[in-house]
mmCIF file of C-alpha atoms in Angstrom:
data_model
loop_
_atom_site.group_PDB
_atom_site.id
_atom_site.type_symbol
_atom_site.label_atom_id
_atom_site.label_comp_id
_atom_site.label_asym_id
_atom_site.label_seq_id
_atom_site.Cartn_x
_atom_site.Cartn_y
_atom_site.Cartn_z
ATOM 1 C CA MET F 1 42.777 182.346 58.471
ATOM 2 C CA SER F 2 40.087 180.033 59.704
ATOM 3 C CA THR F 3 40.937 177.204 62.036
ATOM 4 C CA PRO F 4 41.161 173.873 60.143
ATOM 5 C CA VAL F 5 38.058 171.859 60.650
ATOM 6 C CA VAL F 6 38.685 168.193 61.371
ATOM 7 C CA SER F 7 35.846 166.016 60.216
ATOM 8 C CA PRO F 8 34.443 163.622 62.812
ATOM 9 C CA GLU F 9 35.590 160.731 60.621
ATOM 10 C CA ILE F 10 39.230 161.873 60.616
ATOM 11 C CA ASP F 11 39.034 162.648 64.291
ATOM 12 C CA LYS F 12 37.800 159.147 65.010
ATOM 13 C CA ALA F 13 40.594 157.586 62.961
ATOM 14 C CA ILE F 14 43.302 159.616 64.662
ATOM 15 C CA ARG F 15 41.976 159.251 68.171
ATOM 16 C CA PRO F 16 39.989 156.052 68.467
ATOM 17 C CA GLN F 17 37.597 156.010 71.390
ATOM 18 C CA PRO F 18 39.119 154.153 74.351
ATOM 19 C CA LYS F 19 36.152 151.831 74.693
ATOM 20 C CA GLN F 20 36.168 150.902 71.027
ATOM 21 C CA TRP F 21 39.943 150.490 71.187
ATOM 22 C CA GLN F 22 39.638 148.005 74.027
ATOM 23 C CA ALA F 23 36.790 146.105 72.392
ATOM 24 C CA ASP F 24 38.698 145.758 69.108
ATOM 25 C CA PHE F 25 41.894 144.722 70.879
ATOM 26 C CA THR F 26 40.072 142.089 72.947
ATOM 27 C CA LEU F 27 38.314 140.697 69.872
ATOM 28 C CA GLY F 28 41.676 140.408 68.098
ATOM 29 C CA LEU F 29 43.250 138.767 71.130
ATOM 30 C CA ARG F 30 40.455 136.171 71.270
ATOM 31 C CA ARG F 31 40.736 135.434 67.554
ATOM 32 C CA GLY F 32 44.508 135.025 67.873
ATOM 33 C CA LEU F 33 44.440 132.534 70.718
ATOM 34 C CA PRO F 34 43.888 129.357 68.652
ATOM 35 C CA ILE F 35 46.630 130.500 66.259
ATOM 36 C CA ALA F 36 48.988 131.050 69.179
ATOM 37 C CA LEU F 37 48.385 127.529 70.454
ATOM 38 C CA GLY F 38 48.797 126.067 66.936
ATOM 39 C CA TYR F 39 52.129 127.862 66.586
ATOM 40 C CA ILE F 40 53.706 126.320 69.679
ATOM 41 C CA PRO F 41 54.402 122.810 68.320
ATOM 42 C CA VAL F 42 55.577 124.180 64.977
ATOM 43 C CA SER F 43 57.998 126.693 66.500
ATOM 44 C CA PHE F 44 59.041 124.066 69.059
ATOM 45 C CA THR F 45 60.236 121.968 66.118
ATOM 46 C CA PHE F 46 61.990 125.017 64.675
ATOM 47 C CA GLY F 47 63.876 125.710 67.892
ATOM 48 C CA LEU F 48 64.851 122.073 68.135
ATOM 49 C CA VAL F 49 66.065 121.787 64.535
ATOM 50 C CA ALA F 50 68.039 125.037 64.774
ATOM 51 C CA VAL F 51 69.863 124.000 67.966
ATOM 52 C CA ARG F 52 70.458 120.449 66.726
ATOM 53 C CA GLY F 53 71.927 122.050 63.615
ATOM 54 C CA GLY F 54 74.501 123.839 65.752
ATOM 55 C CA LEU F 55 72.996 127.281 66.284
ATOM 56 C CA PRO F 56 72.935 128.766 69.796
ATOM 57 C CA ALA F 57 69.495 128.863 71.437
ATOM 58 C CA TRP F 58 69.406 132.656 71.524
ATOM 59 C CA ILE F 59 69.940 132.813 67.755
ATOM 60 C CA ALA F 60 67.009 130.450 67.198
ATOM 61 C CA ILE F 61 64.781 132.625 69.383
ATOM 62 C CA PHE F 62 66.108 135.771 67.694
ATOM 63 C CA ILE F 63 65.238 134.306 64.284
ATOM 64 C CA SER F 64 61.662 133.568 65.373
ATOM 65 C CA LEU F 65 61.152 137.006 66.905
ATOM 66 C CA THR F 66 62.505 138.901 63.896
ATOM 67 C CA ASN F 67 61.247 136.721 61.044
ATOM 68 C CA LEU F 68 57.902 135.393 62.260
ATOM 69 C CA THR F 69 57.433 133.117 59.273
ATOM 70 C CA SER F 70 57.260 129.362 59.248
ATOM 71 C CA ALA F 71 58.423 128.108 55.867
ATOM 72 C CA GLY F 72 60.643 131.125 55.240
ATOM 73 C CA GLN F 73 62.700 130.869 58.410
ATOM 74 C CA PHE F 74 62.863 127.066 58.279
ATOM 75 C CA ALA F 75 64.379 127.272 54.806
ATOM 76 C CA GLY F 76 66.676 130.184 55.624
ATOM 77 C CA THR F 77 67.925 128.559 58.816
ATOM 78 C CA SER F 78 68.633 125.217 57.199
ATOM 79 C CA LEU F 79 70.676 127.105 54.575
ATOM 80 C CA ILE F 80 72.608 128.892 57.330
ATOM 81 C CA ILE F 81 73.341 125.542 58.936
ATOM 82 C CA ALA F 82 74.387 124.121 55.579
ATOM 83 C CA GLY F 83 76.817 127.013 55.156
ATOM 84 C CA ALA F 84 75.132 128.547 52.085
ATOM 85 C CA THR F 85 76.071 131.991 50.800
ATOM 86 C CA LEU F 86 74.312 135.100 52.079
ATOM 87 C CA PHE F 87 72.819 135.589 48.609
ATOM 88 C CA GLU F 88 71.287 132.114 48.512
ATOM 89 C CA ILE F 89 69.856 132.479 52.004
ATOM 90 C CA THR F 90 68.313 135.868 51.246
ATOM 91 C CA ILE F 91 66.849 134.941 47.847
ATOM 92 C CA THR F 92 65.371 131.636 49.044
ATOM 93 C CA THR F 93 63.733 133.325 52.042
ATOM 94 C CA LEU F 94 62.437 136.150 49.846
ATOM 95 C CA VAL F 95 60.858 133.790 47.306
ATOM 96 C CA ILE F 96 59.060 131.829 50.019
ATOM 97 C CA ASN F 97 57.800 135.083 51.555
ATOM 98 C CA LEU F 98 56.655 136.726 48.328
ATOM 99 C CA ARG F 99 53.126 135.456 48.925
ATOM 100 C CA TYR F 100 52.876 137.995 51.745
ATOM 101 C CA LEU F 101 52.929 140.670 49.008
ATOM 102 C CA LEU F 102 49.532 139.421 47.836
ATOM 103 C CA MET F 103 48.157 139.021 51.350
ATOM 104 C CA SER F 104 49.357 142.422 52.477
ATOM 105 C CA LEU F 105 47.959 144.092 49.327
ATOM 106 C CA SER F 106 44.630 142.376 49.898
ATOM 107 C CA LEU F 107 44.603 143.420 53.557
ATOM 108 C CA SER F 108 45.610 147.019 52.759
ATOM 109 C CA GLN F 109 42.314 147.452 50.943
ATOM 110 C CA ARG F 110 40.432 146.639 54.130
ATOM 111 C CA LEU F 111 42.038 149.436 56.139
ATOM 112 C CA SER F 112 40.872 152.980 56.614
ATOM 113 C CA PRO F 113 42.927 155.213 54.249
ATOM 114 C CA LEU F 114 43.437 157.469 57.252
ATOM 115 C CA LEU F 115 45.343 154.876 59.253
ATOM 116 C CA PRO F 116 48.823 156.308 60.038
ATOM 117 C CA LEU F 117 51.882 154.804 58.413
ATOM 118 C CA ALA F 118 53.506 153.851 61.724
ATOM 119 C CA GLN F 119 50.479 151.768 62.701
ATOM 120 C CA ARG F 120 50.432 150.146 59.254
ATOM 121 C CA ALA F 121 54.117 149.259 59.695
ATOM 122 C CA VAL F 122 53.374 147.489 62.986
ATOM 123 C CA MET F 123 50.365 145.652 61.551
ATOM 124 C CA ALA F 124 52.432 144.532 58.539
ATOM 125 C CA PHE F 125 54.985 142.827 60.773
ATOM 126 C CA GLY F 126 52.344 140.490 62.171
ATOM 127 C CA ILE F 127 50.953 139.267 58.843
ATOM 128 C CA THR F 128 51.274 135.492 58.600
ATOM 129 C CA ASP F 129 49.252 132.961 56.627
ATOM 130 C CA GLU F 130 47.084 132.433 59.703
ATOM 131 C CA THR F 131 46.637 136.004 60.971
ATOM 132 C CA PHE F 132 45.988 137.225 57.421
ATOM 133 C CA SER F 133 43.290 134.584 56.860
ATOM 134 C CA VAL F 134 41.544 135.286 60.144
ATOM 135 C CA ALA F 135 41.695 139.077 59.724
ATOM 136 C CA SER F 136 40.527 139.156 56.121
ATOM 137 C CA LEU F 137 37.588 136.845 56.828
ATOM 138 C CA GLU F 138 36.446 139.246 59.561
ATOM 139 C CA ALA F 139 33.260 141.078 58.596
ATOM 140 C CA GLN F 140 34.151 144.329 60.315
ATOM 141 C CA GLU F 141 36.795 146.898 59.342
ATOM 142 C CA ILE F 142 40.313 145.927 60.313
ATOM 143 C CA THR F 143 41.522 148.460 62.858
ATOM 144 C CA PHE F 144 44.912 148.930 64.493
ATOM 145 C CA PRO F 145 43.871 147.652 67.935
ATOM 146 C CA TYR F 146 42.154 144.615 66.381
ATOM 147 C CA MET F 147 45.266 143.654 64.454
ATOM 148 C CA LEU F 148 47.513 144.390 67.449
ATOM 149 C CA GLY F 149 45.403 142.010 69.533
ATOM 150 C CA LEU F 150 45.327 139.429 66.787
ATOM 151 C CA ILE F 151 49.096 139.303 66.330
ATOM 152 C CA SER F 152 50.224 139.496 69.991
ATOM 153 C CA GLY F 153 49.136 135.963 70.895
ATOM 154 C CA PRO F 154 50.650 134.246 67.855
ATOM 155 C CA TYR F 155 53.864 136.324 68.213
ATOM 156 C CA CYS F 156 54.270 135.200 71.845
ATOM 157 C CA GLY F 157 53.337 131.610 70.956
ATOM 158 C CA TRP F 158 55.888 131.557 68.148
ATOM 159 C CA GLY F 159 58.631 132.894 70.421
ATOM 160 C CA LEU F 160 57.690 130.698 73.366
ATOM 161 C CA GLY F 161 57.572 127.521 71.282
ATOM 162 C CA THR F 162 60.969 128.311 69.772
ATOM 163 C CA ALA F 163 62.468 128.927 73.199
ATOM 164 C CA LEU F 164 61.060 125.684 74.569
ATOM 165 C CA GLY F 165 62.293 123.687 71.574
ATOM 166 C CA ALA F 166 65.718 125.306 71.700
ATOM 167 C CA LEU F 167 66.194 124.949 75.456
ATOM 168 C CA ILE F 168 64.606 121.581 76.121
ATOM 169 C CA CYS F 169 66.186 120.307 72.951
ATOM 170 C CA SER F 170 64.653 116.884 73.098
ATOM 171 C CA VAL F 171 62.106 115.561 70.730
ATOM 172 C CA LEU F 172 58.481 115.213 71.715
ATOM 173 C CA PRO F 173 57.283 111.605 71.589
ATOM 174 C CA GLY F 174 57.211 110.809 67.868
ATOM 175 C CA GLN F 175 53.523 110.134 67.547
ATOM 176 C CA LEU F 176 52.560 113.299 69.446
ATOM 177 C CA GLN F 177 54.881 115.354 67.253
ATOM 178 C CA GLU F 178 53.385 113.871 64.100
ATOM 179 C CA ALA F 179 49.815 114.378 65.319
ATOM 180 C CA LEU F 180 50.513 118.049 66.071
ATOM 181 C CA GLY F 181 51.845 118.485 62.542
ATOM 182 C CA ILE F 182 48.324 118.660 61.187
ATOM 183 C CA THR F 183 46.972 121.405 63.480
ATOM 184 C CA LEU F 184 47.729 124.463 61.346
ATOM 185 C CA TYR F 185 46.350 122.772 58.237
ATOM 186 C CA ALA F 186 43.229 121.798 60.171
ATOM 187 C CA MET F 187 42.818 125.467 61.085
ATOM 188 C CA PHE F 188 43.113 126.438 57.430
ATOM 189 C CA ILE F 189 40.302 123.983 56.686
ATOM 190 C CA ALA F 190 38.228 125.441 59.532
ATOM 191 C CA LEU F 191 38.658 128.890 57.993
ATOM 192 C CA LEU F 192 38.036 127.880 54.401
ATOM 193 C CA VAL F 193 35.147 125.413 54.526
ATOM 194 C CA PRO F 194 32.425 127.668 56.026
ATOM 195 C CA ASN F 195 33.181 130.292 53.390
ATOM 196 C CA ALA F 196 33.237 127.773 50.554
ATOM 197 C CA LYS F 197 29.878 126.516 51.810
ATOM 198 C CA ARG F 198 28.390 129.997 51.753
ATOM 199 C CA SER F 199 29.797 131.235 48.449
ATOM 200 C CA ARG F 200 30.183 129.343 45.195
ATOM 201 C CA ALA F 201 32.809 131.850 44.085
ATOM 202 C CA ALA F 202 34.971 131.162 47.164
ATOM 203 C CA LEU F 203 34.563 127.408 46.560
ATOM 204 C CA VAL F 204 35.618 127.621 42.909
ATOM 205 C CA VAL F 205 38.580 129.905 43.723
ATOM 206 C CA ALA F 206 39.781 127.544 46.450
ATOM 207 C CA LEU F 207 39.373 124.475 44.236
ATOM 208 C CA VAL F 208 41.351 126.094 41.408
ATOM 209 C CA ALA F 209 44.136 126.960 43.873
ATOM 210 C CA ILE F 210 44.126 123.420 45.228
ATOM 211 C CA GLY F 211 44.259 121.971 41.701
ATOM 212 C CA ILE F 212 47.223 124.082 40.661
ATOM 213 C CA SER F 213 49.060 123.552 43.929
ATOM 214 C CA SER F 214 48.580 119.771 43.469
ATOM 215 C CA CYS F 215 50.018 120.037 39.961
ATOM 216 C CA PHE F 216 53.108 121.723 41.413
ATOM 217 C CA ALA F 217 53.452 118.984 43.993
ATOM 218 C CA TRP F 218 52.783 115.977 41.795
ATOM 219 C CA LEU F 219 53.587 116.728 38.127
ATOM 220 C CA PRO F 220 57.211 115.711 37.539
ATOM 221 C CA ALA F 221 57.794 118.678 35.216
ATOM 222 C CA LEU F 222 56.689 121.206 37.847
ATOM 223 C CA HIS F 223 58.139 119.372 40.834
ATOM 224 C CA GLN F 224 61.494 121.132 40.476
ATOM 225 C CA ILE F 225 59.938 124.528 41.144
ATOM 226 C CA SER F 226 60.129 125.628 44.756
ATOM 227 C CA ASP F 227 57.124 125.505 47.049
ATOM 228 C CA GLY F 228 57.153 129.270 47.357
ATOM 229 C CA TRP F 229 56.560 129.805 43.641
ATOM 230 C CA GLY F 230 53.970 127.020 43.500
ATOM 231 C CA ILE F 231 51.831 128.718 46.151
ATOM 232 C CA ILE F 232 52.161 132.109 44.464
ATOM 233 C CA VAL F 233 51.253 130.816 40.996
ATOM 234 C CA ALA F 234 48.294 128.862 42.414
ATOM 235 C CA THR F 235 47.032 131.876 44.405
ATOM 236 C CA VAL F 236 47.393 134.372 41.552
ATOM 237 C CA THR F 237 45.726 132.071 38.987
ATOM 238 C CA ALA F 238 42.831 131.233 41.281
ATOM 239 C CA CYS F 239 42.262 134.912 42.035
ATOM 240 C CA LEU F 240 42.318 135.736 38.314
ATOM 241 C CA VAL F 241 39.668 133.059 37.750
ATOM 242 C CA GLY F 242 37.632 134.499 40.612
ATOM 243 C CA ALA F 243 37.884 138.075 39.338
ATOM 244 C CA ALA F 244 37.061 137.012 35.761
ATOM 245 C CA PHE F 245 34.100 134.741 36.465
ATOM 246 C CA PHE F 246 32.781 136.125 39.742
ATOM 247 C CA PRO F 247 33.455 139.858 39.630
ATOM 248 C CA ARG F 248 32.421 141.618 42.857
ATOM 249 C CA LYS F 249 30.456 144.820 42.704
ATOM 250 C CA ASP F 250 30.467 145.513 46.403
ATOM 251 C CA VAL F 251 34.137 145.295 47.349
ATOM 252 C CA MET Z 1 78.802 134.417 64.544
ATOM 253 C CA ASN Z 2 78.702 137.785 62.796
ATOM 254 C CA ARG Z 3 78.049 135.988 59.527
ATOM 255 C CA ILE Z 4 75.098 134.171 61.062
ATOM 256 C CA LEU Z 5 73.684 137.371 62.549
ATOM 257 C CA LEU Z 6 74.018 139.107 59.201
ATOM 258 C CA ALA Z 7 72.171 136.249 57.499
ATOM 259 C CA VAL Z 8 69.401 136.399 60.108
ATOM 260 C CA LEU Z 9 69.021 140.162 59.592
ATOM 261 C CA CYS Z 10 68.839 139.662 55.807
ATOM 262 C CA MET Z 11 66.144 137.022 56.349
ATOM 263 C CA ALA Z 12 64.237 139.379 58.634
ATOM 264 C CA PHE Z 13 64.472 142.132 56.045
ATOM 265 C CA VAL Z 14 63.112 140.014 53.171
ATOM 266 C CA SER Z 15 60.388 138.654 55.469
ATOM 267 C CA TYR Z 16 59.233 142.162 56.394
ATOM 268 C CA LEU Z 17 59.595 143.841 52.981
ATOM 269 C CA PRO Z 18 56.772 142.012 51.162
ATOM 270 C CA ARG Z 19 54.523 142.540 54.167
ATOM 271 C CA VAL Z 20 55.115 146.236 54.651
ATOM 272 C CA LEU Z 21 55.341 147.586 51.094
ATOM 273 C CA PRO Z 22 51.698 147.061 50.131
ATOM 274 C CA MET Z 23 50.503 148.176 53.567
ATOM 275 C CA ALA Z 24 52.123 151.561 52.947
ATOM 276 C CA LEU Z 25 49.768 151.944 50.015
ATOM 277 C CA ARG Z 26 47.042 154.279 51.221
ATOM 278 C CA LYS Z 27 45.091 154.597 47.983
ATOM 279 C CA LYS Z 28 42.027 152.474 47.541
ATOM 280 C CA ILE Z 29 42.457 150.505 44.350
ATOM 281 C CA GLU Z 30 39.686 151.612 41.973
ATOM 282 C CA SER Z 31 39.687 148.893 39.310
ATOM 283 C CA PRO Z 32 36.784 146.521 39.975
ATOM 284 C CA PHE Z 33 38.780 143.664 38.467
ATOM 285 C CA LEU Z 34 41.727 144.231 40.783
ATOM 286 C CA ARG Z 35 39.453 144.707 43.782
ATOM 287 C CA SER Z 36 37.748 141.386 43.008
ATOM 288 C CA PHE Z 37 41.159 139.766 42.551
ATOM 289 C CA LEU Z 38 42.327 140.930 45.995
ATOM 290 C CA TYR Z 39 39.027 139.947 47.574
ATOM 291 C CA TYR Z 40 39.658 136.329 46.565
ATOM 292 C CA VAL Z 41 43.250 136.163 47.915
ATOM 293 C CA PRO Z 42 42.352 134.584 51.291
ATOM 294 C CA PHE Z 43 40.309 131.781 49.716
ATOM 295 C CA ALA Z 44 42.945 131.074 47.093
ATOM 296 C CA ALA Z 45 45.824 131.216 49.572
ATOM 297 C CA LEU Z 46 44.038 128.922 52.044
ATOM 298 C CA GLY Z 47 43.433 126.385 49.304
ATOM 299 C CA ALA Z 48 46.986 126.532 47.975
ATOM 300 C CA LEU Z 49 48.559 126.402 51.444
ATOM 301 C CA THR Z 50 46.472 123.476 52.654
ATOM 302 C CA PHE Z 51 46.448 121.027 49.832
ATOM 303 C CA PRO Z 52 48.338 118.844 49.088
ATOM 304 C CA HIS Z 53 50.750 119.872 51.892
ATOM 305 C CA ILE Z 54 48.393 118.571 54.583
ATOM 306 C CA LEU Z 55 48.924 115.032 53.263
ATOM 307 C CA TYR Z 56 52.596 115.168 54.228
ATOM 308 C CA SER Z 57 52.117 116.881 57.588
ATOM 309 C CA THR Z 58 52.042 113.796 59.800
ATOM 310 C CA GLY Z 59 54.559 111.416 58.315
ATOM 311 C CA HIS Z 60 51.910 108.885 57.291
ATOM 312 C CA LEU Z 61 49.546 109.432 54.369
ATOM 313 C CA ALA Z 62 46.768 107.368 55.957
ATOM 314 C CA SER Z 63 46.720 109.263 59.237
ATOM 315 C CA ALA Z 64 46.916 112.595 57.399
ATOM 316 C CA VAL Z 65 43.883 111.644 55.327
ATOM 317 C CA VAL Z 66 41.968 110.664 58.452
ATOM 318 C CA GLY Z 67 42.916 113.956 60.126
ATOM 319 C CA MET Z 68 41.893 115.875 57.030
ATOM 320 C CA VAL Z 69 38.506 114.170 56.821
ATOM 321 C CA VAL Z 70 37.840 114.825 60.515
ATOM 322 C CA ALA Z 71 38.834 118.491 60.104
ATOM 323 C CA PHE Z 72 36.655 118.844 57.022
ATOM 324 C CA THR Z 73 33.618 117.237 58.626
ATOM 325 C CA LEU Z 74 33.823 119.402 61.751
ATOM 326 C CA ALA Z 75 34.506 122.566 59.739
ATOM 327 C CA PHE Z 76 31.511 121.734 57.533
ATOM 328 C CA ARG Z 77 29.381 121.623 60.679
ATOM 329 C CA GLY Z 78 30.631 125.082 61.596
ATOM 330 C CA LYS Z 79 32.948 124.164 64.493
ATOM 331 C CA GLY Z 80 35.562 126.709 65.569
ATOM 332 C CA LEU Z 81 39.272 126.822 64.803
ATOM 333 C CA LEU Z 82 40.451 125.284 68.045
ATOM 334 C CA THR Z 83 37.912 122.451 68.067
ATOM 335 C CA VAL Z 84 38.759 121.504 64.477
ATOM 336 C CA ALA Z 85 42.514 121.616 65.118
ATOM 337 C CA VAL Z 86 42.427 119.625 68.356
ATOM 338 C CA ALA Z 87 40.048 117.005 66.944
ATOM 339 C CA ALA Z 88 42.198 116.553 63.843
ATOM 340 C CA ALA Z 89 45.309 116.111 65.974
ATOM 341 C CA ILE Z 90 43.572 113.564 68.224
ATOM 342 C CA ALA Z 91 42.304 111.667 65.168
ATOM 343 C CA VAL Z 92 45.824 111.542 63.742
ATOM 344 C CA TYR Z 93 47.242 110.419 67.089
ATOM 345 C CA LEU Z 94 44.732 107.584 67.462
ATOM 346 C CA CYS Z 95 45.263 106.574 63.872
ATOM 347 C CA GLN Z 96 49.054 106.387 64.345
ATOM 348 C CA LEU Z 97 48.588 104.206 67.447
ATOM 349 C CA PHE Z 98 46.869 101.604 65.321
ATOM 350 C CA LEU Z 99 49.135 101.963 62.321
ATOM 351 C CA VAL Z 100 52.531 101.747 63.936
#
């Protein structure tokens, strides 16, 4: 019996070098900071709405720390407050969150196949619209410490905002609240526009998605369909267009 | 209270499930079509998430449009996430001051 030889590549994946680990983590942390700040007003509103709706503050915080979704937990919580059935609550939340299936699948292709399952499970928990976008637009490989750094800030921001909203339980001045409502969308624009400028394919894919998502919002026939489905249909169709007309050889 | 906790746990479960299932997939997808499809997910998702929802994010269409234009202009000039977000919020705030 010969001793099993571990290739340097496998060795590096199993035991990342401490220096590299720290550098990746710090990079992730830095990238996550704007997201964390953007999350605070949104989760503040969540905490406020939940407590105003009659839920105890600790439940509101517990929801934010276990769900870590914006639209999904807003919808689920308002159904809890409205006294909906468990089935309704679960299905509605699931439908809104189905888009994560696409994001997670896309992200999984950017990971080293050697990455252990436990680390993948932790990384998966932190996938949100914002962390996914930032991570997948990163040029380098997505490592465990990078993702850990990226999700810690937003996770804390989401929890902190919820706690503040739930405990303070008074509305921010109306105009400030409304102004802060645009921040996450502005971040989406900041992520999308430079890429659309660089690549015609990215521009076309984004425009197709915007077109379909507008149809779901504005065409009376499609208006009945929930927002969750609208985003999924728009994303899938736009990606199909991208793959059909701008196939990538290098990905 | 138990009913509420149960509902929250169900919500947590269906929030985690779609995130973790694909991540457990270790195989690299071979099909060039599918790889291209997945490559475009961030651009498609960003488009679908942003528009038209951004128009309803501030409570006033006009201020939302102003915020959007400011965000777009700064993003086009290559400004970072935080700058774009803060500038858009300030633009909306100023706009609401004059509107209301």
